[in-house]
Structure formats: structure tokens, C-alpha cells
XYZ file of C-alpha atoms in Angstrom:
663
model
C 5.340 11.746 27.187
C 3.927 11.368 30.686
C 1.102 13.619 31.852
C 0.005 13.590 35.521
C -3.599 13.510 36.650
C -4.497 15.111 39.991
C -6.523 12.396 41.737
C -6.384 12.087 45.543
C -6.701 8.589 47.010
C -7.627 8.117 50.648
C -6.943 5.462 53.280
C -8.656 5.973 56.641
C -9.154 9.596 55.716
C -5.528 10.269 54.792
C -4.454 11.098 51.206
C -1.605 8.749 50.311
C -0.790 10.083 46.854
C -2.283 12.490 44.347
C -0.544 12.630 40.978
C -1.168 9.172 39.652
C -2.705 9.070 36.183
C -0.525 9.262 33.095
C -0.609 8.779 29.347
C 2.042 7.870 26.826
C 2.444 9.555 23.446
C 2.656 6.823 20.860
C 0.076 6.712 18.067
C -3.207 8.214 16.906
C -6.291 7.323 18.907
C -8.029 4.467 17.095
C -11.513 4.923 15.726
C -13.517 7.719 17.242
C -12.159 7.269 20.751
C -11.671 10.432 22.745
C -8.844 11.261 25.054
C -9.448 10.376 28.682
C -9.478 12.637 31.706
C -5.763 12.077 31.904
C -5.518 14.727 29.200
C -4.528 14.990 25.545
C -1.549 16.459 23.853
C 0.195 16.594 20.534
C 3.806 15.848 20.011
C 5.295 15.951 16.494
C 1.799 15.670 15.015
C 0.972 12.549 17.070
C -2.011 12.240 19.313
C -1.557 11.244 22.919
C -2.946 7.788 23.421
C -3.203 5.502 26.421
C -4.734 2.082 25.975
C -5.911 2.070 29.567
C -7.480 5.511 29.354
C -9.161 4.576 26.067
C -10.637 1.446 27.615
C -11.925 3.302 30.643
C -13.409 6.225 28.727
C -15.177 4.133 26.105
C -16.491 1.450 28.438
C -18.266 2.270 31.688
C -17.428 -1.186 33.054
C -14.197 -2.348 31.427
C -13.373 -5.998 31.950
C -10.327 -7.089 33.921
C -9.251 -9.095 30.874
C -9.375 -6.138 28.480
C -7.420 -3.921 30.872
C -4.863 -6.692 31.357
C -4.353 -7.111 27.597
C -3.822 -3.390 27.125
C -1.365 -3.323 30.037
C 0.697 -5.948 28.238
C 0.600 -3.904 25.021
C 1.757 -0.811 26.847
C 4.566 -2.713 28.560
C 5.842 -3.848 25.181
C 5.827 -0.261 23.913
C 7.567 1.484 26.785
C 10.740 0.591 28.649
C 10.412 2.270 32.009
C 11.693 1.232 35.431
C 8.883 0.362 37.850
C 6.433 0.517 34.916
C 4.117 -2.035 36.520
C 3.641 0.162 39.562
C 3.014 3.269 37.479
C 0.507 1.451 35.292
C -1.485 0.410 38.327
C -1.477 4.000 39.542
C -2.694 5.038 36.116
C -5.620 2.642 36.346
C -6.524 3.858 39.817
C -6.203 7.501 38.898
C -8.162 7.368 35.646
C -10.847 5.139 37.100
C -11.335 7.468 40.051
C -11.429 10.579 37.900
C -13.696 8.998 35.281
C -16.176 7.739 37.875
C -16.097 10.687 40.229
C -15.057 8.425 43.126
C -13.006 10.915 45.119
C -13.127 10.744 48.939
C -15.079 13.581 50.503
C -14.770 15.237 53.876
C -17.730 16.908 55.494
C -19.061 18.015 58.856
C -22.246 17.015 60.634
C -23.374 18.224 64.061
C -19.908 19.552 64.838
C -18.053 16.311 63.959
C -15.850 15.997 60.875
C -16.018 12.867 58.706
C -14.127 11.439 55.757
C -15.334 8.765 53.365
C -13.836 5.316 53.971
C -15.566 3.100 51.423
C -17.382 5.146 48.818
C -19.258 2.223 47.305
C -20.559 1.024 50.683
C -21.086 4.556 51.997
C -18.972 4.290 55.148
C -17.091 7.075 56.900
C -14.698 7.602 59.779
C -14.411 10.509 62.169
C -11.452 12.676 61.203
C -9.720 15.852 62.329
C -11.636 19.091 62.164
C -11.014 20.773 58.845
C -10.622 23.993 60.798
C -7.433 23.564 62.813
C -8.726 25.834 65.555
C -11.919 23.871 66.207
C -12.242 22.087 69.536
C -14.352 19.368 71.064
C -15.514 19.823 74.633
C -17.435 17.795 77.191
C -19.312 14.760 75.877
C -19.029 13.660 72.246
C -21.615 11.104 71.162
C -20.534 9.587 67.872
C -23.564 8.380 65.898
C -23.828 5.063 64.081
C -24.765 6.887 60.871
C -24.802 10.389 59.410
C -26.563 11.998 56.462
C -24.850 14.200 53.945
C -25.729 15.351 50.460
C -28.787 13.109 50.353
C -26.869 9.968 51.387
C -26.733 7.999 54.625
C -23.246 6.951 55.740
C -22.314 4.328 58.350
C -19.638 5.395 60.845
C -16.996 2.632 61.011
C -13.862 4.251 62.396
C -12.001 6.934 64.291
C -9.298 8.281 62.011
C -5.636 8.733 62.954
C -5.192 11.656 65.372
C -8.862 12.590 65.040
C -9.118 13.851 68.640
C -5.432 14.311 69.380
C -4.756 17.018 71.930
C -8.451 17.778 72.530
C -7.899 18.707 76.167
C -11.495 19.855 76.759
C -12.953 16.496 75.755
C -14.224 14.549 78.805
C -16.386 11.690 77.493
C -16.853 9.731 74.274
C -19.633 7.320 73.336
C -18.793 4.987 70.450
C -21.418 3.454 68.137
C -21.851 -0.291 67.707
C -20.883 0.099 64.034
C -17.322 1.148 64.949
C -14.642 -1.184 63.529
C -11.347 0.553 64.312
C -9.780 3.332 66.359
C -6.749 4.761 64.598
C -3.215 5.736 65.505
C -2.984 8.442 68.207
C -6.729 8.982 67.908
C -7.077 10.437 71.439
C -3.415 10.998 72.297
C -3.057 13.766 74.843
C -6.785 14.207 75.423
C -5.688 14.703 78.988
C -9.123 15.351 80.527
C -10.874 12.385 78.928
C -12.474 10.465 81.798
C -14.862 7.966 80.243
C -15.103 6.011 77.001
C -18.163 3.891 76.293
C -17.928 0.971 73.861
C -21.011 -0.847 72.633
C -21.251 -4.321 74.158
C -22.713 -5.619 70.883
C -20.260 -3.727 68.693
C -17.866 -4.857 65.968
C -14.701 -3.030 67.064
C -11.661 -5.216 66.295
C -8.655 -2.930 66.710
C -7.477 -0.121 68.953
C -4.491 1.485 67.260
C -1.081 2.423 68.602
C -1.055 5.256 71.163
C -4.809 5.627 70.717
C -5.454 6.708 74.326
C -1.902 7.420 75.447
C -1.598 9.986 78.244
C -5.346 10.190 78.875
C -4.479 10.729 82.504
C -8.013 10.803 83.938
C -9.375 7.731 82.161
C -10.327 5.412 85.024
C -12.300 2.454 83.645
C -12.622 0.684 80.302
C -15.057 -2.036 79.250
C -13.677 -3.570 76.079
C -16.140 -5.217 73.673
C -16.054 -8.941 72.932
C -15.285 -8.217 69.288
C -11.896 -6.622 70.049
C -8.878 -8.625 68.822
C -5.919 -6.249 69.033
C -4.758 -3.556 71.430
C -1.961 -1.636 69.720
C 1.408 -0.504 71.015
C 1.327 2.128 73.781
C -2.473 2.248 73.413
C -3.148 3.149 77.075
C 0.363 4.088 78.194
C 0.511 6.526 81.107
C -3.221 6.414 81.786
C -2.333 7.049 85.389
C -5.883 6.889 86.795
C -6.852 3.658 85.016
C -8.054 1.182 87.648
C -10.190 -1.487 86.036
C -10.241 -3.241 82.683
C -13.070 -5.492 81.565
C -11.511 -7.633 78.861
C -13.400 -8.939 75.853
C -13.394 -12.654 75.137
C -11.897 -12.403 71.625
C -8.763 -10.413 72.445
C -5.639 -12.037 70.970
C -2.822 -9.495 71.140
C -1.859 -6.932 73.755
C 0.779 -4.767 72.105
C 4.062 -3.357 73.290
C 3.768 -1.048 76.324
C -0.023 -1.058 75.958
C -0.562 -0.365 79.683
C 2.900 0.828 80.652
C 2.871 3.253 83.556
C -0.754 2.613 84.561
C 0.195 2.855 88.207
C -3.330 2.481 89.611
C -4.317 -0.571 87.593
C -6.359 -3.103 89.584
C -4.511 -5.402 91.982
C -5.940 -8.565 90.368
C -4.943 -8.772 86.716
C -6.644 -11.607 84.823
C -5.534 -11.960 81.209
C -8.320 -13.637 79.188
C -7.830 -17.107 77.747
C -8.136 -15.816 74.183
C -4.894 -13.797 74.399
C -1.894 -15.350 72.626
C 0.839 -12.801 73.259
C 1.645 -10.110 75.800
C 3.880 -7.459 74.275
C 7.133 -6.204 75.701
C 6.883 -3.462 78.343
C 3.151 -4.205 78.443
C 2.554 -3.693 82.176
C 5.856 -2.062 83.103
C 5.643 0.093 86.233
C 2.091 -1.016 87.017
C 3.043 -0.818 90.664
C -0.395 -1.702 92.058
C -0.788 -5.167 90.485
C -0.538 -7.874 93.154
C -1.771 -10.965 91.334
C -1.423 -11.821 87.647
C -3.246 -14.803 86.159
C -2.020 -15.333 82.608
C -4.623 -16.796 80.231
C -4.431 -20.390 79.034
C -3.546 -19.500 75.416
C -0.642 -17.125 76.012
C 2.513 -18.348 74.260
C 4.832 -15.359 74.676
C 5.385 -12.905 77.495
C 7.457 -10.124 75.986
C 10.600 -8.498 77.300
C 10.100 -6.212 80.323
C 6.394 -7.094 80.315
C 6.063 -6.845 84.119
C 9.242 -4.885 84.782
C 9.197 -3.209 88.202
C 5.703 -4.315 89.146
C 6.886 -3.946 92.704
C 3.654 -5.080 94.412
C 3.360 -8.317 92.415
C 3.005 -11.254 94.815
C 1.575 -14.059 92.723
C 1.987 -15.052 89.066
C 0.203 -17.989 87.463
C 1.772 -19.105 84.175
C -0.142 -21.353 81.721
C 0.987 -24.613 80.120
C 0.665 -22.912 76.722
C 3.588 -20.591 77.481
C 6.698 -21.095 75.329
C 8.836 -18.034 75.918
C 9.483 -15.513 78.677
C 11.237 -12.416 77.359
C 14.326 -10.799 78.801
C 13.849 -9.019 82.132
C 10.129 -9.803 81.960
C 9.754 -9.777 85.769
C 12.827 -7.791 86.723
C 12.474 -5.828 89.943
C 9.260 -7.513 91.129
C 10.460 -7.134 94.693
C 7.574 -8.882 96.450
C 7.305 -11.984 94.257
C 8.088 -14.957 96.562
C 7.783 -17.917 94.187
C 7.436 -18.894 90.547
C 6.725 -22.147 88.734
C 7.874 -22.293 85.122
C 5.686 -24.674 83.058
C 7.247 -27.578 81.186
C 6.146 -25.930 77.928
C 8.668 -23.076 78.317
C 11.788 -23.573 76.198
C 13.304 -20.100 76.519
C 13.725 -17.533 79.272
C 15.475 -14.329 78.291
C 18.355 -12.875 80.254
C 17.513 -11.226 83.556
C 13.962 -12.614 83.535
C 13.718 -12.536 87.359
C 16.644 -10.260 88.104
C 16.434 -8.308 91.375
C 13.324 -10.182 92.560
C 14.770 -9.937 96.036
C 11.964 -11.920 97.738
C 12.015 -14.794 95.242
C 12.969 -17.861 97.287
C 11.091 -20.756 95.683
C 11.667 -21.539 91.991
C 10.631 -24.570 89.962
C 12.031 -24.763 86.445
C 10.241 -26.590 83.626
C 11.640 -29.739 82.047
C 11.874 -28.262 78.522
C 14.056 -25.264 79.317
C 17.200 -25.284 77.159
C 19.279 -22.554 78.759
C 19.410 -20.382 81.842
C 20.544 -17.103 80.336
C 22.712 -14.476 81.959
C 21.501 -12.566 85.030
C 18.271 -14.618 85.138
C 18.153 -14.894 88.945
C 20.663 -12.239 89.965
C 20.269 -11.134 93.602
C 17.216 -13.248 94.335
C 16.487 -15.065 97.613
C 16.554 -18.574 96.112
C 17.537 -21.208 98.678
C 17.555 -24.291 96.450
C 17.503 -24.784 92.691
C 17.063 -27.980 90.666
C 18.482 -27.547 87.173
C 16.446 -29.671 84.707
C 18.162 -32.284 82.558
C 17.087 -30.303 79.489
C 19.345 -27.350 80.379
C 22.659 -27.413 78.519
C 24.130 -24.058 79.563
C 24.019 -21.745 82.553
C 24.779 -18.224 81.400
C 27.104 -15.626 82.863
C 25.983 -14.037 86.141
C 22.838 -16.222 86.218
C 22.825 -16.628 90.021
C 25.326 -13.945 90.970
C 25.036 -12.818 94.595
C 22.179 -15.156 95.482
C 23.392 -15.066 99.060
C 20.695 -17.445 100.380
C 21.377 -20.187 97.835
C 22.471 -23.310 99.700
C 21.856 -26.205 97.327
C 22.266 -26.589 93.566
C 21.310 -29.867 91.899
C 22.705 -29.879 88.390
C 20.896 -31.736 85.601
C 22.573 -34.466 83.616
C 22.464 -32.485 80.359
C 24.537 -29.515 81.518
C 27.573 -28.856 79.307
C 28.807 -25.384 80.237
C 28.681 -22.941 83.136
C 29.770 -19.486 82.054
C 31.553 -16.630 83.800
C 30.537 -15.596 87.323
C 27.372 -17.701 87.233
C 27.444 -18.367 91.000
C 29.813 -15.615 92.092
C 29.118 -14.443 95.637
C 26.723 -17.288 96.539
C 28.092 -17.335 100.058
C 25.750 -20.012 101.475
C 26.741 -22.855 99.132
C 28.786 -25.506 100.945
C 28.933 -28.348 98.441
C 29.195 -28.511 94.633
C 28.721 -31.772 92.722
C 29.144 -31.076 89.030
C 27.461 -33.486 86.573
C 29.212 -35.943 84.276
C 27.945 -34.082 81.201
C 29.801 -30.852 82.072
C 32.648 -29.818 79.768
C 33.458 -26.179 80.540
C 33.744 -24.138 83.742
C 34.047 -20.413 83.036
C 36.030 -17.805 84.923
C 34.927 -16.767 88.429
C 32.015 -19.235 88.269
C 32.177 -20.100 91.978
C 34.355 -17.204 93.128
C 33.584 -15.658 96.527
C 31.499 -18.664 97.597
C 32.943 -18.102 101.023
C 31.431 -21.162 102.726
C 32.136 -23.638 99.938
C 33.844 -26.711 101.436
C 33.723 -29.567 98.921
C 33.830 -29.669 95.129
C 33.547 -32.662 92.812
C 34.854 -32.136 89.281
C 33.734 -34.922 86.915
C 35.867 -36.639 84.315
C 33.932 -34.920 81.502
C 35.333 -31.435 82.293
C 38.203 -30.436 80.020
C 38.379 -26.636 80.531
C 38.626 -24.721 83.820
C 38.993 -20.966 83.371
C 40.863 -18.471 85.509
C 39.753 -17.907 89.095
C 36.865 -20.357 88.741
C 37.114 -21.124 92.491
C 38.886 -17.964 93.678
C 38.313 -16.356 97.087
C 36.753 -19.487 98.605
C 38.664 -19.574 101.915
C 36.890 -22.607 103.413
C 37.437 -25.203 100.684
C 38.446 -28.415 102.455
C 38.714 -30.681 99.438
C 38.406 -30.808 95.655
C 37.732 -34.255 94.183
C 38.951 -34.345 90.618
C 37.657 -37.465 88.859
C 39.340 -36.768 85.521
C 41.927 -39.286 84.397
C 43.269 -36.689 81.970
C 44.155 -33.382 83.669
C 41.950 -30.506 82.526
C 43.170 -27.493 80.576
C 44.087 -24.756 83.046
C 44.451 -21.331 81.450
C 46.382 -19.715 84.292
C 47.525 -20.535 87.790
C 44.752 -18.591 89.547
C 41.965 -21.201 89.420
C 42.025 -21.421 93.237
C 43.335 -17.912 93.871
C 43.333 -17.137 97.610
C 41.181 -20.173 98.370
C 41.425 -22.939 100.937
C 42.650 -22.781 104.495
C 45.706 -20.520 104.569
C 45.511 -20.227 100.786
C 46.090 -23.949 100.345
C 43.673 -26.315 98.533
C 43.880 -30.114 98.640
C 43.005 -31.689 95.281
C 42.237 -35.411 95.410
C 42.956 -37.524 92.309
C 43.063 -41.242 91.527
C 45.772 -43.232 93.280
C 47.676 -43.897 90.068
C 47.667 -40.317 88.742
C 49.925 -38.446 91.178
C 52.857 -38.156 88.795
C 50.605 -37.121 85.906
C 49.021 -34.225 87.815
C 52.232 -33.020 89.443
C 54.053 -32.814 86.124
C 51.276 -31.476 83.857
C 51.660 -27.849 82.802
C 48.998 -25.778 84.504
C 48.440 -28.068 87.456
C 52.148 -28.034 88.244
C 52.189 -24.212 88.060
C 49.288 -23.960 90.513
C 51.119 -26.209 92.932
C 54.112 -23.862 93.069
C 52.196 -20.589 93.541
C 51.987 -19.095 97.029
C 48.596 -17.379 96.633
C 47.045 -20.126 94.518
C 48.692 -23.146 96.067
C 47.325 -26.669 95.871
C 48.410 -30.032 97.153
C 47.820 -33.076 94.965
C 46.746 -36.076 97.041
C 46.364 -39.336 95.114
C 43.888 -41.195 97.319
C 40.787 -41.869 95.193
C 40.548 -45.614 94.640
C 39.727 -46.975 91.212
C 36.170 -48.289 91.501
C 34.084 -50.322 89.096
C 30.786 -49.163 87.621
C 27.779 -50.335 89.638
C 24.868 -48.559 87.947
C 24.008 -46.504 84.868
C 21.056 -44.113 85.009
C 19.385 -42.389 82.030
C 18.204 -38.822 82.579
C 15.161 -39.292 80.304
C 12.814 -42.238 80.059
C 11.546 -42.524 77.385
C 13.716 -40.508 75.011
C 11.929 -38.723 72.145
C 13.752 -38.204 68.870
C 12.623 -36.735 65.533
C 13.361 -38.417 62.237
C 16.748 -37.062 61.148
C 17.482 -35.512 64.541
C 20.819 -36.204 66.201
C 21.083 -36.080 69.974
C 23.198 -37.432 72.788
C 21.502 -39.255 75.670
C 22.454 -38.034 79.126
C 23.453 -40.639 81.688
C 24.825 -40.732 85.218
C 27.320 -43.399 86.227
C 27.608 -44.567 89.833
C 29.652 -44.520 91.955
C 31.042 -41.117 91.117
C 34.599 -42.364 91.533
C 34.232 -45.150 88.974
C 37.574 -44.883 87.230
C 36.511 -46.069 83.775
C 33.256 -44.495 82.656
C 33.488 -45.411 78.999
C 30.312 -47.004 77.641
C 29.424 -49.081 74.615
C 26.082 -48.427 72.922
C 23.667 -50.676 70.999
C 20.283 -50.076 69.304
C 17.723 -52.881 69.338
C 16.435 -51.852 65.885
C 18.903 -50.087 63.615
C 16.231 -49.465 60.975
C 14.465 -47.169 63.467
C 17.369 -45.816 65.518
C 21.032 -45.434 64.645
C 23.547 -45.197 67.491
C 27.275 -44.579 67.428
C 28.807 -47.480 69.343
C 31.361 -45.325 71.153
C 29.909 -41.813 71.532
C 26.291 -42.831 72.128
C 24.999 -40.232 69.640
C 21.652 -41.330 68.216
C 19.796 -40.436 64.993
C 16.122 -41.180 64.337
C 15.713 -43.002 61.023
C 12.002 -43.809 60.807
C 8.921 -43.742 63.002
C 8.851 -46.451 65.613
C 10.385 -47.579 68.879
C 13.734 -49.081 69.766
C 15.647 -49.806 72.937
C 18.984 -48.098 73.505
C 21.423 -50.018 75.699
C 24.586 -48.673 77.348
C 27.134 -51.118 78.769
C 30.168 -50.325 80.923
C 33.506 -51.282 79.362
C 35.426 -51.612 82.637
C 34.755 -55.343 82.887
C 31.834 -54.978 85.276
C 29.346 -55.653 82.435
C 26.853 -53.287 84.070
C 24.251 -52.092 81.559
C 21.040 -50.085 81.349
C 18.404 -49.674 78.641
C 15.891 -46.998 77.735
C 13.066 -46.827 75.201
C 13.550 -44.361 72.330
C 10.441 -43.196 70.459
C 11.147 -41.839 66.972
C 8.444 -39.534 65.582
C 7.928 -36.920 62.885
C 7.648 -34.373 65.695
C 9.514 -34.558 68.979
C 7.147 -35.389 71.818
C 7.421 -34.336 75.427
C 6.854 -37.078 77.927
C 7.311 -37.241 81.652
C 11.012 -36.804 82.301
C 12.202 -39.013 85.127
C 15.512 -39.553 86.854
C 15.817 -43.141 87.961
C 17.349 -42.750 91.392
C 18.564 -45.825 93.252
C 15.731 -47.194 95.382
C 18.080 -48.288 98.156
C 20.580 -46.204 100.082
C 24.062 -46.886 98.712
C 27.016 -45.548 100.732
C 30.682 -45.350 99.696
C 33.737 -43.757 101.200
C 36.086 -41.575 99.169
C 38.138 -44.617 98.211
C 35.191 -46.306 96.501
C 34.630 -48.859 99.263
C 31.018 -49.705 99.971
C 29.881 -49.046 103.548
C 27.048 -50.428 105.642
C 26.465 -47.147 107.455
C 27.589 -43.539 107.529
C 30.982 -42.807 109.026
C 32.630 -39.616 110.226
C 33.964 -37.401 107.475
C 32.855 -37.472 103.834
C 30.487 -40.182 102.590
C 29.077 -40.727 99.089
C 25.346 -41.463 99.544
C 23.423 -42.330 96.356
C 25.936 -40.339 94.353
C 26.056 -37.249 96.599
C 28.630 -36.258 99.194
C 27.431 -36.174 102.798
C 29.652 -34.791 105.525
C 29.282 -36.270 109.015
C 30.940 -34.468 111.914
């Protein structure tokens, strides 16, 4: 038989459960033990007995061991789901009732308090017991209060303690304060000043603590503060200045969202590790943001629509920029992404219409969708670390003239550069495998395109509506997969695109399904011209030097092979120490085997015997070194037939691997 015991338990002034104690009818009470405060009863002539209650009522200070033994006895007697939880509640309930340790609420000088820690005599400010009571004007919360002959230390502001107190204008907090609870001052719409003790011990401001305190203008946070909770100061429309403490670590989600008058110079302290999503959204007065040297994450929408933002300084500690973090920062002209950043969420700088100068870090893995949509970027260098460019990444960047693709790029997804009307030349890297649909559509001034031999998929309308294309140089010896005939839909002069292929591949391209279909379509017509000479390899360039590899990690080194029209770009790979570094002879894939260094050598198989080597460092953890691209030190010029030239000539020239057009 279970009998409940009415014992309230309190956490930060809030009762979390009440009916917790219980007893189980089993056997007569041994010896002269009396029934506990959990109650007694008779059932079929048996006395109610609870081992735990017996222990607590016959021993003022029962040992943990004796209680534990009796818990095991009781478990063996009763089969009850969640018994362990109920037994613990029994212990708490009986112990509280037996010792008289029940949280009290009381009032002193017009302020209501509730006991926090009975043994240490601490209290927190709580709601008025009388629902109609109001605070007005200045409230000075003392460091200690006396009640019933005892002195209590004030350590907290309870959840919703001052919620909706519209006549409250000022609050002075004691240095003993440790926490401010959830919604503590929510809607105290006339609160103008809050005074924290500079030598205080406050560590946490809870979620929505000061939300919608519309007249709060200045806050000086103590050095002890570690956490600002979610929405803590949201919509504090008059808030102008924040003096940050030097121990702050976390600024929660939307903590200062909608603080439209926040100071123009925002300096996040070096102690902060994360800036929550929506944190400074719609803070339209911020002009400069200096992010502290320990920040690792800037959350999604953190600076969304900070329309006055002109300067952002990002630290080398930063690892992740959340999606749409700086979306709609109209006046931001430039941004430098540190090498430490590995992830930028989609739309991170979307609609930053003044953003013209961008430097991407060398550890970035992916440019996600919409990242730079409708920005004013003029030139972008894609790092070798980037493997994918997401859909719509640079859509309608109408000022973009030059794109330098990194040697690690494998896929460009749908509409990535759609509407980039200022691009005139596209040289795709040898690492690229997939070109999505509409990737370069409506690039109205695009004239020349080089498609490397590595590409095997070209999706529909990839180069559609590009009326000024003068030539496409397709360096693939095996025709790519074409999913429909509209790859060059309404492109080229008079809807006609000239595709250049190797001299010995005319028949292959004109009879391959897909390419043949394009050639017969009026609106998507192409002409295959087999005029690219078969050239030999002259140089091999590694994208990284040195290469870092973890033990057990598999990766593929990225290389560039010059000239671009080298007809056979197959390489053979060798490791100088196969106990440290394994390499697949044909694919070039490497695997770190043990800590150490080895040289990786790639050799052309076209008979030229050209080779290049790079140091590979195998470690327990992947290191980040200086990533370098070994460009040719001399100017090397070829024509489109692979013949080396002494000087530039009229028409298209290949200069150090890039096409140059001379009128």
C-alpha cells in the first residue's frame, strides 16, 4: 500500500512536486520503532512499515550506507516500475518532513523572498504573495534580510519576480546576487536603470530576463558574469551602451535582438566563445563590430539586417559562421574570412549589396547556397580547400568579373553564377566533376569557357542565355554526359556555339548521343571544331605544400597540369616511405599510416617524364600550414594548338595556364 506525504520541495522559489513520501505495507515494525511522518496504517492485521522511514525516524543522522542497504531490501520486496525514482522521492519527502526543512516565503520591507538553501540561509526575491501588489519607483534589493530571528543572504532574483511591474523604474542589485531568473523583469516597460555591483558574484542572467524593458538605456555588466540567456535584452529599444564584463563566455540566442539604438561601436570581449543566433538582429545603429579573440561560433542570423554595419573584424579563433549571419548588411563593403573558418552557412552574406571585396579562408570546405547572392563582389578567389559551390551562391552578382577556381573544386551546383553579367571568361579547374543546371546561365557577356577533362556531367541549360559566347574549349577526351540538348540554349552568336575539341576527336563528338543532339537543334546549336592540338605535359603543380594527413585519413591531393591542353593528363604516384604514407599508384589517393614525413611524387605517363614532388606530414591531428600554389615563375605562352610562343599574338593566348584575349 502506498501512502503519500505532502512535502513541498522548492527550486529557485518554485515548488516542483509535493506528494513524494510513501510507505509500503509488508511486515510488523521491528522492535519498538514507530511509524514515520509518512503515516501508519493497518491492512489485514499488518502494520505499515517502510525501511527508509524507520531509519530516518529512529536516527537523526542516518548514514548513506544504512539507507542504501534498506533501499536494496525494499527493491527486493516490491516490483514496481520506476521504483528507484519513487524511492528517492520517499527519502527526500520523509527527510524534509522529519527535519522540518520546508522552504518558506516571507516579506521584508515590501519585498517578497523565498528560501533557496535552507542550510546556508540563502534566499531569492520572488513574486509578491499578494497578486495585486506592485513595485514602483526605485527598488533597492539588500544583500541580506532578517526574518524569524535568522539572517538570510540574498543570492537571486526568482523567475518572473518582477514580471509586468510597469511602475518599476530602477533596481539596485546587491553584490551577493548570483543569478537573475527566467523572465525576471519581462515587460517592466518603464524600467530605466539597473545597477550591478562591480565586485559582485553574478554569473547568469536568465532567458528573457529584461525583455521589452523599452526605456533601459545603459547596462554595466559585472566581471563575474558568464552567461547572458536567450532573449535576455530583446527589444530594449532605448539601450545604447553595454559595458561588458571580462568573464563573459556565452551571449545567448536573440539576446540583444531589436536593440535599435545600440552603440555604433560593438566590441565583443575576448572571453566570449559563442554568439547566439539572432543575437544582434535588427540592431540598425551598429557600424563597427570587433569580435573577440576567443569566439568560435557566430550563430545564424546573428547580425541579420544590421543595415548600418560598415566594418567587421573576425578573429582567428572563429570556426563557424551560421546561416544568414550577415544577411542584409547593406553598407558592409568588405570581409576577410579567417583561415580557421571551416563552415559558412547558407546565405551568410546574402543581400549585402555593397560587399565588393571578399577574401575567403584557406580552410573553408564549402560555399553553401545563396552565400553571396546579390552582392557587389568584383573578384573572388575560391580556396583550394573548397570542394563544392552551392546552388545560387553568387546568383545575380552583376559586378563579378573574375572567378579563380581552386584546385580542389569538385562540383558547382544549380544556378551558382546565374545572372553574373560581367563575367567574360571561365576557366574551370581540373578537379571539377559536375556542372549543375543553369550554373552560368544569363552570363550575358561570357565569351570563353574552358571545360577540363575531369568533368563528366553537364546539366541542362548550364550555359543557357549567354549570347556572346565565342568559344568553348572542351579538353575531355571522353565526351561528357549531357542530360538534354539545352546545355547552350539560346547562347552564342545567332544561337550558335563553337565547341573546340582535340584534333582526333571530331568523329567521337559528332556521333555521341547528347552532343550529336545539341548539334542538330536550332535553338541550342553547336559546331564541333577539332582544332586543339595534342600537347605534352610540361609542369605539374600541387595545390598544397606541404600536405597534412591524419593517421588513417584518406585524401586525394589536388594538382594542376600545364599546359591546359595537355592531351594525356594521367599520372603515376609514388610514396618515398610506404610505412608512413600509402598511395594508390593510379588514383593518387593517400592514407596516413603512422606519424612521420614522406615525399609524394606524381609523374606524367604521356612519355614526357615530367614529375613533381610534395612533402606529406602524417600526424595524429591534421595540421594547418601555409597553403601555397606554386605558380610558374616565368611567363609561359601557348596558342590554342598547344604551340609555345615567344610573345602574345592576336586572338586567344594561354598565359601561365589562363586564357588571355588580345584584340
